[in-house]
Coordinates of C-alpha atoms in Angstrom, one line a residue:
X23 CA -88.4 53.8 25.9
X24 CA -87.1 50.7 28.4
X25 CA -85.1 48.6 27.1
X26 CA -86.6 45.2 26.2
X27 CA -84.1 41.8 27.2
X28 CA -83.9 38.1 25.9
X29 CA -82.2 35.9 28.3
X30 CA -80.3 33.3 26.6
X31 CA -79.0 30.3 28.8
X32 CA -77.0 26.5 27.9
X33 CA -75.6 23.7 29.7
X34 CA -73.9 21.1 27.3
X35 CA -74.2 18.1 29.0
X36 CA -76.4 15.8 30.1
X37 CA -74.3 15.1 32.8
X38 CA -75.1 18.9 34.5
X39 CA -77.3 19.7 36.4
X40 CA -80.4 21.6 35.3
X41 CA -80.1 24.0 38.1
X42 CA -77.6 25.4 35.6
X43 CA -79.9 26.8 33.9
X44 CA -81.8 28.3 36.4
X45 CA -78.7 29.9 37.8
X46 CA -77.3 31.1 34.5
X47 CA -81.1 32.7 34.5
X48 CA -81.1 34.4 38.1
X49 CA -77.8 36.3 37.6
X50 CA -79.1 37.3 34.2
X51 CA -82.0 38.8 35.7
X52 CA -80.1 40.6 38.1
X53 CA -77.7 42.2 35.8
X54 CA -81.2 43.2 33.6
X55 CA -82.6 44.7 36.8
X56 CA -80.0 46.9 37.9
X57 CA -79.3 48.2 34.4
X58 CA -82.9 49.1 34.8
X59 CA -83.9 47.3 31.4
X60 CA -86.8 44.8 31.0
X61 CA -86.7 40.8 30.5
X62 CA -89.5 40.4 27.6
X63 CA -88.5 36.7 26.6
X64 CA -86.2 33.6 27.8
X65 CA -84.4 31.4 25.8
X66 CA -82.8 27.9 26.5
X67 CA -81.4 24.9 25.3
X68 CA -80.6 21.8 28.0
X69 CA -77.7 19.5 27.7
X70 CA -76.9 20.9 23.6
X71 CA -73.6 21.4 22.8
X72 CA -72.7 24.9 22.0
X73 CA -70.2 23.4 18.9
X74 CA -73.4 23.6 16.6
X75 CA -76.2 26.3 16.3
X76 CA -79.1 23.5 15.5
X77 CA -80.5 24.6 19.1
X78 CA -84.2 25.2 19.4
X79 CA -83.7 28.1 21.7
X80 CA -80.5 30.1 19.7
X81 CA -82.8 29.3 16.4
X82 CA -86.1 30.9 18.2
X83 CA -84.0 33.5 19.3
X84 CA -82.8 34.7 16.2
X85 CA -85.6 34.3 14.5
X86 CA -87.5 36.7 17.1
X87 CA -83.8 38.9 16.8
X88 CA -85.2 39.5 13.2
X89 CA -89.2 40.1 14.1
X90 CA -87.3 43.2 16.6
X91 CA -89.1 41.8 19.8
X92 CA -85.7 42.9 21.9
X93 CA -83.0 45.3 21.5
X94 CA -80.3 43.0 23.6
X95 CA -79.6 39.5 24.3
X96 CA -78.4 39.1 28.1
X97 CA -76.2 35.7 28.5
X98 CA -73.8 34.6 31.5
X99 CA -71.0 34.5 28.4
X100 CA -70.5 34.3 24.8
X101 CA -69.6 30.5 24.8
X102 CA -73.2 29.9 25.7
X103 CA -74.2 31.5 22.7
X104 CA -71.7 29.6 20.4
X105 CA -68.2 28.0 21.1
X106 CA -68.0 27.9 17.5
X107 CA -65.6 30.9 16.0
X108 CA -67.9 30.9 12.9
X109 CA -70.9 30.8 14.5
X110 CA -70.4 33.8 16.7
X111 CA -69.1 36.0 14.2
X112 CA -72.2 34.9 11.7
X113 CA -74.5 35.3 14.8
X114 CA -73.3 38.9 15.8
X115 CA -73.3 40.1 12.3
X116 CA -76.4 38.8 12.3
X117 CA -77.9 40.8 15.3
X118 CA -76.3 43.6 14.4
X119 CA -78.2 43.8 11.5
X120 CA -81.1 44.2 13.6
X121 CA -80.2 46.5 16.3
X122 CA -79.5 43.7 18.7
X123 CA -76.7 44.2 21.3
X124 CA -75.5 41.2 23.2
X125 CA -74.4 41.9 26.9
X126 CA -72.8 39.1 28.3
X127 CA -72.4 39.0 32.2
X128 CA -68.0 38.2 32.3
X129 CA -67.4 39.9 29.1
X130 CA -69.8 43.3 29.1
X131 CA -71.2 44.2 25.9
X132 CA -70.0 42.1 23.0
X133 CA -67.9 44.1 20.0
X134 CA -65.9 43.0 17.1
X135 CA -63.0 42.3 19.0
X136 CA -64.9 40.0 21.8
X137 CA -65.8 37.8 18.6
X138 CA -62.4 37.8 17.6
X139 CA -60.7 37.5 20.8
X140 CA -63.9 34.9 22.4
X141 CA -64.7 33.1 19.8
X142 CA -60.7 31.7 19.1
X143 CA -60.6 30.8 23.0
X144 CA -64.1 29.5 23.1
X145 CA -63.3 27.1 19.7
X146 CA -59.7 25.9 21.3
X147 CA -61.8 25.4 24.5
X148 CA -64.2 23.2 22.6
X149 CA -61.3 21.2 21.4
X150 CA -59.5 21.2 24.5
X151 CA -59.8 17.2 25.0
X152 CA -58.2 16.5 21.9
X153 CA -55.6 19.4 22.2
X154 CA -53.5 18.1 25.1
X155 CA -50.9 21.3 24.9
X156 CA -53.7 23.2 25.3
X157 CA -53.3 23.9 28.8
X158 CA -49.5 24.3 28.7
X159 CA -49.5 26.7 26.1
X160 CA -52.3 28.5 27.6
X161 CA -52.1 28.5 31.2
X162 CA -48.3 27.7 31.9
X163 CA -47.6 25.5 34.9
X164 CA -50.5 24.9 37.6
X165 CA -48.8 27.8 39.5
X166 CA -48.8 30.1 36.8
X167 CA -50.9 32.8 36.4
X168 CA -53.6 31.7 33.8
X169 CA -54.0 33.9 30.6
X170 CA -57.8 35.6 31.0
X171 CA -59.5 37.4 28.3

């Protein structure tokens, strides 16, 4: 049996340009096609901050998780799923639940420790412009080497 994809894709701002999306969606499709698998449905939310999960695409998308229209969610990474720590360990519990894998194209297929690991980065990340020693602590001096997950 083929394996039947939902393509999830964000951009947060406003500001960015909606081609975003349509990139985010090409290299998804790509990945989808040379793992051989089939894209049944697309998901998206434009210029929605991934802080909250009151997104009209992530809230269609798990409610057709829980109908079993797809067996894995295909997105660019995890923080356009959720930057929220909470929010991506509730949301992978979730699809686990209901067979759904999540396959993300700069972190492979998603497991316990990704949400872990992910979802503290992608929360710091989210908090960055308040966090001023953010970047210090994380990525040293400018000619450091940065600290990559």
């Amino acid at each position: 049996m083929m394996t039947r994809v939902a393509i999830y894709a964000r951009f947060s701002s406003a500001m960015q340009s909606e081609a975003s999306i349509e990139d985010q969606l090409r290299i998804c499709r790509e990945r989808v096609e040379r793992e051989g698998w089939a894209v049944c449905e697309i998901f998206t939310d434009m210029a929605m901050s991934g802080a909250s999960m009151q997104r009209p695409g992530v809230q269609r998308l798990m409610d057709e998780a829980s109908r079993g229209n797809f067996d894995v969610i295909v997105a660019e990474a995890l923080d356009r799923l959720s930057r929220d720590q909470a929010d991506v360990a509730t949301l992978f519990k979730r699809l686990s639940f209901h067979g759904v894998r999540i396959v993300t194209l700069s972190e492979g297929e998603i497991s316990e420790l990704h949400v872990g690991l992910k979802g503290t980065m992608n929360q710091l990340f989210r908090k960055r412009p308040v966090c001023p020693r953010y970047d210090t602590f994380f990525h040293g001096s400018r000619s450091s080497t940065r600290l990559i997950l």
